[in-house]
PDB file of C-alpha atoms in Angstrom:
ATOM      1  CA  UNK A   1      65.495 127.387  76.534  1.00 90.00           C
ATOM      2  CA  UNK A   2      68.923 128.941  77.261  1.00 94.00           C
ATOM      3  CA  UNK A   3      71.385 126.617  78.956  1.00 96.00           C
ATOM      4  CA  UNK A   4      73.868 127.834  81.571  1.00 97.00           C
ATOM      5  CA  UNK A   5      77.288 126.570  80.480  1.00 97.00           C
ATOM      6  CA  UNK A   6      79.652 128.555  82.709  1.00 97.00           C
ATOM      7  CA  UNK A   7      79.129 130.065  86.148  1.00 98.00           C
ATOM      8  CA  UNK A   8      82.166 131.113  88.150  1.00 98.00           C
ATOM      9  CA  UNK A   9      83.323 133.485  90.850  1.00 98.00           C
ATOM     10  CA  UNK A  10      86.772 134.876  90.175  1.00 97.00           C
ATOM     11  CA  UNK A  11      89.164 137.683  90.938  1.00 97.00           C
ATOM     12  CA  UNK A  12      88.419 139.521  87.696  1.00 97.00           C
ATOM     13  CA  UNK A  13      86.665 139.259  84.343  1.00 97.00           C
ATOM     14  CA  UNK A  14      88.342 140.900  81.377  1.00 95.00           C
ATOM     15  CA  UNK A  15      86.279 141.388  78.207  1.00 90.00           C
ATOM     16  CA  UNK A  16      88.394 141.938  75.095  1.00 88.00           C
ATOM     17  CA  UNK A  17      87.138 144.975  73.195  1.00 83.00           C
ATOM     18  CA  UNK A  18      85.867 144.516  69.694  1.00 76.00           C
ATOM     19  CA  UNK A  19      85.457 140.748  69.892  1.00 76.00           C
ATOM     20  CA  UNK A  20      83.793 140.481  73.317  1.00 79.00           C
ATOM     21  CA  UNK A  21      85.912 137.495  74.401  1.00 88.00           C
ATOM     22  CA  UNK A  22      85.929 136.961  78.185  1.00 93.00           C
ATOM     23  CA  UNK A  23      88.931 135.978  80.281  1.00 95.00           C
ATOM     24  CA  UNK A  24      88.390 134.786  83.849  1.00 97.00           C
ATOM     25  CA  UNK A  25      91.300 135.543  86.170  1.00 97.00           C
ATOM     26  CA  UNK A  26      91.880 133.395  89.297  1.00 96.00           C
ATOM     27  CA  UNK A  27      88.716 131.337  89.583  1.00 97.00           C
ATOM     28  CA  UNK A  28      87.805 130.939  93.266  1.00 97.00           C
ATOM     29  CA  UNK A  29      87.838 127.546  94.954  1.00 96.00           C
ATOM     30  CA  UNK A  30      88.874 128.414  98.491  1.00 94.00           C
ATOM     31  CA  UNK A  31      89.724 131.642 100.246  1.00 93.00           C
ATOM     32  CA  UNK A  32      91.929 131.260 103.328  1.00 93.00           C
ATOM     33  CA  UNK A  33      91.366 134.144 105.721  1.00 91.00           C
ATOM     34  CA  UNK A  34      93.630 134.783 108.688  1.00 90.00           C
ATOM     35  CA  UNK A  35      91.494 135.952 111.585  1.00 87.00           C
ATOM     36  CA  UNK A  36      92.213 136.995 115.180  1.00 83.00           C
ATOM     37  CA  UNK A  37      91.086 134.913 118.147  1.00 80.00           C
ATOM     38  CA  UNK A  38      88.267 137.381 118.881  1.00 76.00           C
ATOM     39  CA  UNK A  39      84.952 136.753 117.129  1.00 82.00           C
ATOM     40  CA  UNK A  40      84.441 138.625 113.868  1.00 85.00           C
ATOM     41  CA  UNK A  41      81.600 141.132 113.506  1.00 87.00           C
ATOM     42  CA  UNK A  42      78.524 139.748 111.748  1.00 86.00           C
ATOM     43  CA  UNK A  43      79.155 141.950 108.703  1.00 89.00           C
ATOM     44  CA  UNK A  44      82.939 141.336 108.418  1.00 92.00           C
ATOM     45  CA  UNK A  45      84.219 141.623 104.849  1.00 93.00           C
ATOM     46  CA  UNK A  46      87.560 140.934 103.213  1.00 92.00           C
ATOM     47  CA  UNK A  47      88.342 144.070 101.173  1.00 92.00           C
ATOM     48  CA  UNK A  48      88.604 142.129  97.927  1.00 93.00           C
ATOM     49  CA  UNK A  49      87.391 143.022  94.442  1.00 96.00           C
ATOM     50  CA  UNK A  50      85.814 140.059  92.694  1.00 97.00           C
ATOM     51  CA  UNK A  51      83.439 139.129  89.896  1.00 97.00           C
ATOM     52  CA  UNK A  52      80.760 136.617  89.014  1.00 98.00           C
ATOM     53  CA  UNK A  53      80.579 135.476  85.386  1.00 97.00           C
ATOM     54  CA  UNK A  54      77.768 133.616  83.614  1.00 97.00           C
ATOM     55  CA  UNK A  55      77.645 132.319  80.046  1.00 96.00           C
ATOM     56  CA  UNK A  56      74.405 131.047  78.486  1.00 96.00           C
ATOM     57  CA  UNK A  57      74.133 128.972  75.316  1.00 95.00           C
ATOM     58  CA  UNK A  58      71.095 129.740  73.150  1.00 95.00           C
ATOM     59  CA  UNK A  59      69.374 128.126  70.187  1.00 94.00           C
ATOM     60  CA  UNK A  60      68.880 130.005  66.889  1.00 93.00           C
ATOM     61  CA  UNK A  61      65.168 130.314  67.734  1.00 93.00           C
ATOM     62  CA  UNK A  62      66.027 132.346  70.857  1.00 93.00           C
ATOM     63  CA  UNK A  63      67.724 135.118  68.859  1.00 91.00           C
ATOM     64  CA  UNK A  64      66.095 138.465  69.663  1.00 92.00           C
ATOM     65  CA  UNK A  65      64.306 137.238  72.813  1.00 94.00           C
ATOM     66  CA  UNK A  66      65.091 139.219  75.949  1.00 95.00           C
ATOM     67  CA  UNK A  67      65.719 137.260  79.159  1.00 96.00           C
ATOM     68  CA  UNK A  68      66.104 138.569  82.697  1.00 97.00           C
ATOM     69  CA  UNK A  69      68.975 136.976  84.603  1.00 97.00           C
ATOM     70  CA  UNK A  70      69.070 137.070  88.401  1.00 97.00           C
ATOM     71  CA  UNK A  71      72.138 136.469  90.565  1.00 97.00           C
ATOM     72  CA  UNK A  72      72.089 135.932  94.310  1.00 97.00           C
ATOM     73  CA  UNK A  73      75.130 135.561  96.580  1.00 97.00           C
ATOM     74  CA  UNK A  74      74.480 133.728  99.840  1.00 97.00           C
ATOM     75  CA  UNK A  75      76.817 133.642 102.852  1.00 96.00           C
ATOM     76  CA  UNK A  76      77.687 130.427 104.734  1.00 95.00           C
ATOM     77  CA  UNK A  77      75.138 131.430 107.401  1.00 93.00           C
ATOM     78  CA  UNK A  78      72.372 131.568 104.765  1.00 95.00           C
ATOM     79  CA  UNK A  79      72.027 135.359 104.553  1.00 95.00           C
ATOM     80  CA  UNK A  80      71.770 137.078 101.191  1.00 96.00           C
ATOM     81  CA  UNK A  81      74.926 139.141 100.670  1.00 96.00           C
ATOM     82  CA  UNK A  82      74.132 140.612  97.248  1.00 96.00           C
ATOM     83  CA  UNK A  83      71.635 140.392  94.406  1.00 97.00           C
ATOM     84  CA  UNK A  84      71.828 141.540  90.810  1.00 96.00           C
ATOM     85  CA  UNK A  85      69.520 141.581  87.834  1.00 97.00           C
ATOM     86  CA  UNK A  86      70.414 142.090  84.177  1.00 96.00           C
ATOM     87  CA  UNK A  87      68.916 141.491  80.764  1.00 96.00           C
ATOM     88  CA  UNK A  88      70.346 139.100  78.193  1.00 94.00           C
ATOM     89  CA  UNK A  89      69.633 138.940  74.488  1.00 90.00           C
ATOM     90  CA  UNK A  90      71.513 137.660  71.486  1.00 87.00           C
ATOM     91  CA  UNK A  91      71.030 139.540  68.253  1.00 79.00           C
ATOM     92  CA  UNK A  92      74.075 138.636  66.156  1.00 80.00           C
ATOM     93  CA  UNK A  93      73.635 136.030  63.414  1.00 79.00           C
ATOM     94  CA  UNK A  94      77.012 134.447  64.212  1.00 81.00           C
ATOM     95  CA  UNK A  95      76.670 134.244  68.008  1.00 86.00           C
ATOM     96  CA  UNK A  96      74.462 131.983  70.124  1.00 92.00           C
ATOM     97  CA  UNK A  97      75.902 132.890  73.532  1.00 92.00           C
ATOM     98  CA  UNK A  98      75.056 135.616  75.996  1.00 93.00           C
ATOM     99  CA  UNK A  99      77.503 136.614  78.708  1.00 93.00           C
ATOM    100  CA  UNK A 100      77.157 138.651  81.858  1.00 94.00           C
ATOM    101  CA  UNK A 101      79.317 139.564  84.800  1.00 95.00           C
ATOM    102  CA  UNK A 102      78.942 141.598  87.936  1.00 96.00           C
ATOM    103  CA  UNK A 103      81.775 143.197  89.861  1.00 96.00           C
ATOM    104  CA  UNK A 104      81.697 143.264  93.652  1.00 96.00           C
ATOM    105  CA  UNK A 105      83.785 144.726  96.442  1.00 96.00           C
ATOM    106  CA  UNK A 106      84.083 142.741  99.654  1.00 95.00           C
ATOM    107  CA  UNK A 107      83.636 139.067 100.441  1.00 95.00           C
ATOM    108  CA  UNK A 108      81.738 138.097 103.597  1.00 95.00           C
ATOM    109  CA  UNK A 109      84.163 136.289 105.904  1.00 94.00           C
ATOM    110  CA  UNK A 110      82.454 136.298 109.298  1.00 91.00           C
ATOM    111  CA  UNK A 111      81.428 132.641 109.006  1.00 91.00           C
ATOM    112  CA  UNK A 112      83.553 129.762 107.757  1.00 93.00           C
ATOM    113  CA  UNK A 113      81.881 127.710 105.043  1.00 96.00           C
ATOM    114  CA  UNK A 114      80.698 127.899 101.448  1.00 98.00           C
ATOM    115  CA  UNK A 115      79.687 131.096  99.681  1.00 97.00           C
ATOM    116  CA  UNK A 116      76.946 130.180  97.188  1.00 98.00           C
ATOM    117  CA  UNK A 117      76.419 132.013  93.927  1.00 98.00           C
ATOM    118  CA  UNK A 118      73.037 131.240  92.376  1.00 98.00           C
ATOM    119  CA  UNK A 119      71.909 132.315  88.918  1.00 98.00           C
ATOM    120  CA  UNK A 120      68.634 131.796  87.045  1.00 97.00           C
ATOM    121  CA  UNK A 121      66.440 133.256  84.336  1.00 97.00           C
ATOM    122  CA  UNK A 122      63.223 134.831  85.597  1.00 95.00           C
ATOM    123  CA  UNK A 123      60.096 132.928  84.702  1.00 93.00           C
ATOM    124  CA  UNK A 124      61.891 129.935  83.178  1.00 92.00           C
ATOM    125  CA  UNK A 125      62.008 126.666  85.100  1.00 90.00           C
ATOM    126  CA  UNK A 126      65.139 124.518  85.146  1.00 91.00           C
ATOM    127  CA  UNK A 127      67.576 127.389  84.486  1.00 92.00           C
ATOM    128  CA  UNK A 128      69.065 127.630  87.976  1.00 94.00           C
ATOM    129  CA  UNK A 129      72.805 127.147  88.361  1.00 97.00           C
ATOM    130  CA  UNK A 130      74.939 127.249  91.484  1.00 97.00           C
ATOM    131  CA  UNK A 131      78.634 127.804  92.142  1.00 98.00           C
ATOM    132  CA  UNK A 132      80.278 127.512  95.557  1.00 98.00           C
ATOM    133  CA  UNK A 133      83.636 128.421  97.024  1.00 97.00           C
ATOM    134  CA  UNK A 134      84.935 127.929 100.554  1.00 97.00           C
ATOM    135  CA  UNK A 135      85.800 130.560 103.136  1.00 96.00           C
ATOM    136  CA  UNK A 136      88.342 128.949 105.474  1.00 95.00           C
ATOM    137  CA  UNK A 137      89.417 130.611 108.739  1.00 92.00           C
ATOM    138  CA  UNK A 138      93.063 130.283 109.736  1.00 91.00           C
ATOM    139  CA  UNK A 139      94.754 131.675 112.834  1.00 88.00           C
ATOM    140  CA  UNK A 140      97.020 134.663 112.397  1.00 86.00           C
ATOM    141  CA  UNK A 141     100.625 133.494 112.339  1.00 80.00           C
ATOM    142  CA  UNK A 142     103.217 135.936 113.639  1.00 75.00           C
ATOM    143  CA  UNK A 143     106.463 136.082 111.623  1.00 70.00           C
ATOM    144  CA  UNK A 144     108.504 134.909 114.615  1.00 70.00           C
ATOM    145  CA  UNK A 145     106.347 131.754 114.805  1.00 65.00           C
ATOM    146  CA  UNK A 146     107.180 130.692 111.249  1.00 62.00           C
ATOM    147  CA  UNK A 147     110.072 128.212 111.178  1.00 66.00           C
ATOM    148  CA  UNK A 148     113.173 129.613 109.463  1.00 62.00           C
ATOM    149  CA  UNK A 149     112.379 133.256 110.168  1.00 57.00           C
ATOM    150  CA  UNK A 150     113.922 135.611 112.641  1.00 58.00           C
ATOM    151  CA  UNK A 151     112.449 139.018 113.220  1.00 55.00           C
ATOM    152  CA  UNK A 152     110.020 138.504 110.322  1.00 54.00           C
ATOM    153  CA  UNK A 153     112.701 137.846 107.712  1.00 52.00           C
ATOM    154  CA  UNK A 154     113.262 134.486 106.108  1.00 51.00           C
ATOM    155  CA  UNK A 155     116.728 133.108 106.708  1.00 51.00           C
ATOM    156  CA  UNK A 156     118.473 131.935 103.556  1.00 51.00           C
ATOM    157  CA  UNK A 157     120.895 129.096 104.260  1.00 52.00           C
ATOM    158  CA  UNK A 158     124.482 129.656 103.168  1.00 57.00           C
ATOM    159  CA  UNK A 159     125.720 127.553 100.259  1.00 48.00           C
TER     160      UNK A 159
END
């Protein structure tokens, strides 16, 4: 049975051509979002590009077997934000890993709390993995309210 070894949400996944090596850029832990005092619309999104990456470790006996991977992204309020489905299969004699990533635009920010990313293989028990990152609401701070600024420009002390 394939084993999920890496699941992460990040800013970007770069796959090196020719060797298929993945690089994960800026893995998400917390996203601080400055919001106005007024309530946000239910479908409020931060206009951010982001990716979800999964890496599965296989056994030699699983070579050539096709698996269907499902990904579900759940908002802090429990609503499903996005779903994806892809097939995985290893065929190389010198590789026992399968990798997948999905690219998304927009992160739901209307509710403070944890975004959950769930992944599993269809029809195979005990293959579910979960990754979470926090959406934290912060008040909008005007430049004149930041200590050491005047008119929105930081004041550099004289030497």
